[in-house]
Tab-separated table of C-alpha atoms in Angstrom:
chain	number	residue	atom	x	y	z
A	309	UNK	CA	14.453	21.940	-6.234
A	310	UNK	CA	13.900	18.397	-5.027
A	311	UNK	CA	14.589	18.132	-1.049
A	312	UNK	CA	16.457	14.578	-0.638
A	313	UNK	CA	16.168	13.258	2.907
A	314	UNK	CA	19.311	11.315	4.421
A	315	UNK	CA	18.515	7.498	4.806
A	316	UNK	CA	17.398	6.227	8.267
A	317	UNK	CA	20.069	6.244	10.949
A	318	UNK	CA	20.421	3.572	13.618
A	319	UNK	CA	19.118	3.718	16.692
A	320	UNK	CA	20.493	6.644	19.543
A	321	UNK	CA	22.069	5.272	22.444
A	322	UNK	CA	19.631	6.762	24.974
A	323	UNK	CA	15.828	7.521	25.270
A	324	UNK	CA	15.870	10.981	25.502
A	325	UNK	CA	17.930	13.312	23.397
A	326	UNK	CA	21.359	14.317	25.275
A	327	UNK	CA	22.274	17.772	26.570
A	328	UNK	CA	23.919	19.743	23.877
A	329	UNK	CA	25.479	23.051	24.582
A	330	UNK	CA	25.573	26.028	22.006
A	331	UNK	CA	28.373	26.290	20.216
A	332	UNK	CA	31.618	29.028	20.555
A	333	UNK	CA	29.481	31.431	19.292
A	334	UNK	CA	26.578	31.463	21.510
A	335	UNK	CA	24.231	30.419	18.914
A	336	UNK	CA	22.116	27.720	19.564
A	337	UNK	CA	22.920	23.723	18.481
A	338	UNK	CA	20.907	21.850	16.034
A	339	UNK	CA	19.864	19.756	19.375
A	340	UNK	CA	18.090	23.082	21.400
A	341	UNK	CA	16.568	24.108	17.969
A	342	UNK	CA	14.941	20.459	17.485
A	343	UNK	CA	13.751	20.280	21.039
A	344	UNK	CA	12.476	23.513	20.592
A	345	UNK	CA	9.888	22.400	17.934
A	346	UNK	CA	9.071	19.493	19.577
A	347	UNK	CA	7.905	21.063	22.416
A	348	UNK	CA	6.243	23.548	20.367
A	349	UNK	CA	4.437	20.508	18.878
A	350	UNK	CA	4.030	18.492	22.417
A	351	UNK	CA	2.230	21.614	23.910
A	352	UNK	CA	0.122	22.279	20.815
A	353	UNK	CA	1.465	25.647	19.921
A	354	UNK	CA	2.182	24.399	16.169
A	355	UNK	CA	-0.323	22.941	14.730
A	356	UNK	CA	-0.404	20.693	11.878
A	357	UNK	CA	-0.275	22.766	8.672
A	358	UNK	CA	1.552	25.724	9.752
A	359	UNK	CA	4.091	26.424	7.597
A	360	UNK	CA	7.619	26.691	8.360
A	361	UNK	CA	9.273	29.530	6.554
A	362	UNK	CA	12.858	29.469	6.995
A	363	UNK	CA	13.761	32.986	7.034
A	364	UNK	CA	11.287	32.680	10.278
A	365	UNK	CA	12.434	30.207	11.974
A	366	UNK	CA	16.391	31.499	11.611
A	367	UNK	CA	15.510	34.989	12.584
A	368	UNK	CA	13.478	33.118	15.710
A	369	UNK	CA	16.526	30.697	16.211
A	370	UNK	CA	19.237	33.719	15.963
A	371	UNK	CA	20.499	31.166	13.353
A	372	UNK	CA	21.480	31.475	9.179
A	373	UNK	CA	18.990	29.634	7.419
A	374	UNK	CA	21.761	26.526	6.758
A	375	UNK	CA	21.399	25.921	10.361
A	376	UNK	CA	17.895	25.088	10.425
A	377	UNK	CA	17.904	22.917	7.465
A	378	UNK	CA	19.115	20.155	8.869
A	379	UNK	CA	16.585	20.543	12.072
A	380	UNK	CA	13.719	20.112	9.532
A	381	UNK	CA	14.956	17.229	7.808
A	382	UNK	CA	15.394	15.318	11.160
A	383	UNK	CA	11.696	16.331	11.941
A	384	UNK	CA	10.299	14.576	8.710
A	385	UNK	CA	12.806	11.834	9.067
A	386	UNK	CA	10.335	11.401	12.453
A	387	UNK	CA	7.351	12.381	10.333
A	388	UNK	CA	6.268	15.534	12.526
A	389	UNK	CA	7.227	18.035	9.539
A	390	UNK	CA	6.691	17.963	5.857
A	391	UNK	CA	8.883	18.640	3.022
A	392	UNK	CA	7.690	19.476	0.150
A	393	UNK	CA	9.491	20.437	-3.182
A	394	UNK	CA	9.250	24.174	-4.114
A	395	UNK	CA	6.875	24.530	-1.197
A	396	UNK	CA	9.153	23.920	1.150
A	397	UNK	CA	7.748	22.647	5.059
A	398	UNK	CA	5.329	22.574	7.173
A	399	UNK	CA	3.963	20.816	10.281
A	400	UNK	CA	2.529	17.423	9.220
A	401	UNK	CA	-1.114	16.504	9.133
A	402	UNK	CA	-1.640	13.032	9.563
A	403	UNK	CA	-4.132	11.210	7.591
A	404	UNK	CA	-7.039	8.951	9.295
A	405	UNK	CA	-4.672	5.987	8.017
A	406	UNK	CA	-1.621	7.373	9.603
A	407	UNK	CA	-3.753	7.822	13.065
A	408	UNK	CA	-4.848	4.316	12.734
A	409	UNK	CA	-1.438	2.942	12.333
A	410	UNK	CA	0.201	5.079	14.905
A	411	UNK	CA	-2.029	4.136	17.539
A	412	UNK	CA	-1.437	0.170	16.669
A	413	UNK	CA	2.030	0.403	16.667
A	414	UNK	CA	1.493	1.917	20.257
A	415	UNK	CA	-0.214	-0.899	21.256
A	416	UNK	CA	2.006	-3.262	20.336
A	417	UNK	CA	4.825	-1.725	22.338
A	418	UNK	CA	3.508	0.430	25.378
A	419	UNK	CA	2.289	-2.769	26.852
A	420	UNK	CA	5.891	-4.592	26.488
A	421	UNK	CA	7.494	-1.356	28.147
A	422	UNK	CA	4.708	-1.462	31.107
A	423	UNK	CA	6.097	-4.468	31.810
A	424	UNK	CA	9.678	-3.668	31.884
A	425	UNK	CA	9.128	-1.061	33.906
A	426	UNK	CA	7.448	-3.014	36.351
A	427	UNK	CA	10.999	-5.007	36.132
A	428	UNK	CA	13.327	-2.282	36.588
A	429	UNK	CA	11.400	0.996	37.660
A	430	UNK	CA	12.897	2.414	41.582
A	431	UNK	CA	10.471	3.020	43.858
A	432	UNK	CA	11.793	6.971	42.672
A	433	UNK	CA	10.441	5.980	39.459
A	434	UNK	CA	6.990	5.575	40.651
A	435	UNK	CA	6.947	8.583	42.665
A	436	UNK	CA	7.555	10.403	39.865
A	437	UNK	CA	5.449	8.939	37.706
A	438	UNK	CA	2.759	10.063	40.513
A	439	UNK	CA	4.222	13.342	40.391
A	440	UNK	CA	3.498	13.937	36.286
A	441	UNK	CA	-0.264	12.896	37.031
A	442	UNK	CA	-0.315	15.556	39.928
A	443	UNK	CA	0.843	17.939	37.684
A	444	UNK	CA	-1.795	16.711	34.602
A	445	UNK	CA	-4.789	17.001	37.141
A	446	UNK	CA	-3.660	20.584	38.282
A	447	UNK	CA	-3.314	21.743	34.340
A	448	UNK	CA	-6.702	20.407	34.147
A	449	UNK	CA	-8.231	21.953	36.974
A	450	UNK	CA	-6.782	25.535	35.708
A	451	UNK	CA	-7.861	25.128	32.273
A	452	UNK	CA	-4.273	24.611	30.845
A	453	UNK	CA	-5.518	21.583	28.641
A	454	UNK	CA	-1.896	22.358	26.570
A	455	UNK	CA	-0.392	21.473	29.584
A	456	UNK	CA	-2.334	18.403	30.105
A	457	UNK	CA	-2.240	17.017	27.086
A	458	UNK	CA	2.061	17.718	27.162
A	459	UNK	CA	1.647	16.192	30.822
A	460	UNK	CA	-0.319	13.266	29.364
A	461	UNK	CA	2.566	12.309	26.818
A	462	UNK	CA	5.035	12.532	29.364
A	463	UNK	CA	3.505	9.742	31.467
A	464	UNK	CA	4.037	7.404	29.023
A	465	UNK	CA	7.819	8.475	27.854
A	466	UNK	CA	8.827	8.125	31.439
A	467	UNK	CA	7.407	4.743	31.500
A	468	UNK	CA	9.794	3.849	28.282
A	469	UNK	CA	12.643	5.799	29.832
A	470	UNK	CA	12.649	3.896	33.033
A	471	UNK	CA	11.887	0.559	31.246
A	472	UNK	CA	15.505	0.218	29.718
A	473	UNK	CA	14.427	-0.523	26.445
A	474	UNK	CA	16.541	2.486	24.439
A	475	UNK	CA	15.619	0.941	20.855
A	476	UNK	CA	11.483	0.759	21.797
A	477	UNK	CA	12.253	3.799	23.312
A	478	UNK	CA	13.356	5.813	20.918
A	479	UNK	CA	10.356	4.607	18.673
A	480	UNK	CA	7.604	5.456	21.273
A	481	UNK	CA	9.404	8.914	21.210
A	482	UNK	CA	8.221	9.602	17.687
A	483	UNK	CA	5.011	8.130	18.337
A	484	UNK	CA	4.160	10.815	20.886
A	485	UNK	CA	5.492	13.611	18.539
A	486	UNK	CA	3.076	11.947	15.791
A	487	UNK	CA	0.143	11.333	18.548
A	488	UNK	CA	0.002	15.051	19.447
A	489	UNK	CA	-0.406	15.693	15.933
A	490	UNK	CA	-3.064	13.875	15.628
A	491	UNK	CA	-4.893	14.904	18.605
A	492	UNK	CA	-4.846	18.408	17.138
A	493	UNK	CA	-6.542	17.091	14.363
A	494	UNK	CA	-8.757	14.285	15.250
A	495	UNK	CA	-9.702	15.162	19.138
A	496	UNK	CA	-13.720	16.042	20.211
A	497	UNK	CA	-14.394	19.290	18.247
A	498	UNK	CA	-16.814	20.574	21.491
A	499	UNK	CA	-14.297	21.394	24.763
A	500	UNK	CA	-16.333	19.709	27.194
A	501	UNK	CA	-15.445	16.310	25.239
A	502	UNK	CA	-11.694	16.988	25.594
A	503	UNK	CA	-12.044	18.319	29.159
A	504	UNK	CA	-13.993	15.114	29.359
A	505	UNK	CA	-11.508	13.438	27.397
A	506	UNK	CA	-8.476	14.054	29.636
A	507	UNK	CA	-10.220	13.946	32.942
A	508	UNK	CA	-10.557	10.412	32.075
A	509	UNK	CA	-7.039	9.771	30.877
A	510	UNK	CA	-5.443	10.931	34.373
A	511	UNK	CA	-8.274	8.403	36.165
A	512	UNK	CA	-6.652	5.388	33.717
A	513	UNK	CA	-3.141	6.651	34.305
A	514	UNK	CA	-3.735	6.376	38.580
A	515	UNK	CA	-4.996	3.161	37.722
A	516	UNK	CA	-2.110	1.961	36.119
A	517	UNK	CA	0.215	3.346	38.600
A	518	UNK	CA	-1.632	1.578	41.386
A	519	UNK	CA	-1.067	-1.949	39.212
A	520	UNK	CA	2.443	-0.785	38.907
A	521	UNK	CA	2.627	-0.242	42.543
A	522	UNK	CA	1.386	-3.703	43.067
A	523	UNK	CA	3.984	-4.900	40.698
A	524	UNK	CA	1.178	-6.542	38.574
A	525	UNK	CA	2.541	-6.499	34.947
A	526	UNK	CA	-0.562	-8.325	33.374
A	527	UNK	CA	-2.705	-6.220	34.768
A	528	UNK	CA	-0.930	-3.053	33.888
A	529	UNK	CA	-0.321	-4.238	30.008
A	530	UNK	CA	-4.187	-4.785	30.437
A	531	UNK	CA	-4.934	-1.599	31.442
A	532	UNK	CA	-2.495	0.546	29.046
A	533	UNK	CA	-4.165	-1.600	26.181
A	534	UNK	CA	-7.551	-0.400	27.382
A	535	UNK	CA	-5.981	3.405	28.003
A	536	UNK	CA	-4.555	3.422	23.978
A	537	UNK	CA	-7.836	2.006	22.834
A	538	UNK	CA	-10.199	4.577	24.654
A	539	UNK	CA	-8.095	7.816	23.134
A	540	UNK	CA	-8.163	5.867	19.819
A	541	UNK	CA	-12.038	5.789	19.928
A	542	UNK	CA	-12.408	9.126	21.112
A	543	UNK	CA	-11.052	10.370	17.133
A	544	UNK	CA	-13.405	12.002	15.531
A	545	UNK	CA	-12.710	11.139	11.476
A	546	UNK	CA	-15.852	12.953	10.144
A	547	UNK	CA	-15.288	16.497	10.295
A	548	UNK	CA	-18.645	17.969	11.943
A	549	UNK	CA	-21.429	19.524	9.166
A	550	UNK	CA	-20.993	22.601	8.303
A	551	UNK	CA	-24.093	24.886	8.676
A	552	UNK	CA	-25.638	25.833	5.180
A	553	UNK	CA	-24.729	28.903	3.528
A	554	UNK	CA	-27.044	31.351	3.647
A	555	UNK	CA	-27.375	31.848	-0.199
A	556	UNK	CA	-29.810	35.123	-0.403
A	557	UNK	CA	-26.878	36.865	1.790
A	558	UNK	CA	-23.944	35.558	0.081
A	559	UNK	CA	-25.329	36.228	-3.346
A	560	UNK	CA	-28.415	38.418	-2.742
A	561	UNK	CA	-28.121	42.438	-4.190
């Protein structure tokens, strides 16, 4: 059977997916059951090529299997799931290509929204932007790199919440889904690198807050460039050797 996904919608009114309560019955909405996955997938808990079986995921849902459907066709509409005919889905795994052309199209617009949000961000803004690096380091410093990395992401969707921008928004919203994704695949296989790796992200997330303190939008577009580009680099394509086989043992009497 040949899975047909809906065509594009427009854009949501807001940033951040609104409130929905469960329904008469007590069941959870389509809304909880999509955020549910996403933060599955923002904390690293489902990584790319699991496979979604949706007996599973109803029975975890407390849901008929028509219910979550519909919750895995928005997720490849975002391109965080895959559906695949008789096969059915799974989490996606971005190809070096798709990594490539996620992280340009996040340059292109987290430097725009560092701006507005220089424009319009409260002072309350700020301090809570200060607040989600607090939290990153102390993740960090306990060893809760799932944490961190979630942390990491939230940064910058606060930044796009706060800017005002709901359509650029939105987009960066999927971005971070897909970027998670990625960095499951593609991140430093040793875990000193990504210890190393996020240490330095919270340093060049204090330094953009201070620009942003200053009210310095040049400097902060500047700095998220050089932020983007750094984790970019940091991808490792090649997946490391694999030691040789010992043949005499796998074949040997």
């Amino acid at each position: 059977m040949t899975t047909t996904l809906p065509k594009p919608r427009r854009a949501r009114a807001a940033v951040t997916e609104p409130p929905v309560q469960p329904d008469t019955t007590g069941q959870l909405s389509d809304n909880d059951m999509y955020e549910r996955m996403i933060s599955a997938i923002l904390d690293h808990r489902l990584p790319p090529g699991t496979k979604l079986v949706e007996d599973k995921l109803a029975a975890a849902f407390g849901v008929s299997r028509t219910r979550v459907r519909p919750v895995l066709v928005r997720l490849a509409n975002e391109q965080v799931v895959t559906l695949t005919p008789n096969r059915g889905a799974s989490i996606a795994q971005p190809t070096p290509q798709e990594a490539l052309e996620v992280f340009e199209a996040r340059r292109l617009l987290e430097p725009r929204l560092v701006e507005l949000f220089i424009a319009n961000a409260t002072d309350a803004d700020i301090a809570a932007l200060r607040t989600c690096i607090d939290d990153e380091e102390a993740a960090r410093a306990s060893g809760d790199m799932r944490r961190a990395i979630r942390l990491s992401g939230d940064f910058h969707l606060h930044i796009a919440q706060a800017a005002g921008h709901q359509t650029l928004g939105r987009i960066l919203r999927e971005l971070v889904s897909r970027t998670s994704l990625i960095l499951m695949t593609y991140s430093p296989s040793h875990a000193r690198e990504r210890e190393e790796a996020t240490a330095c992200g919270c340093r060049e997330h204090r330094a953009l807050i201070d620009a942003i303190r200053l009210r310095d939008a040049r400097e902060a577009a500047r700095l998220m460039l050089t932020h983007l580009a750094r984790i970019e680099t940091r991808l490792e394509f090649t997946p490391p050797a694999a030691d040789a086989p010992d043949l005499a043992q796998l074949l040997g009497a």
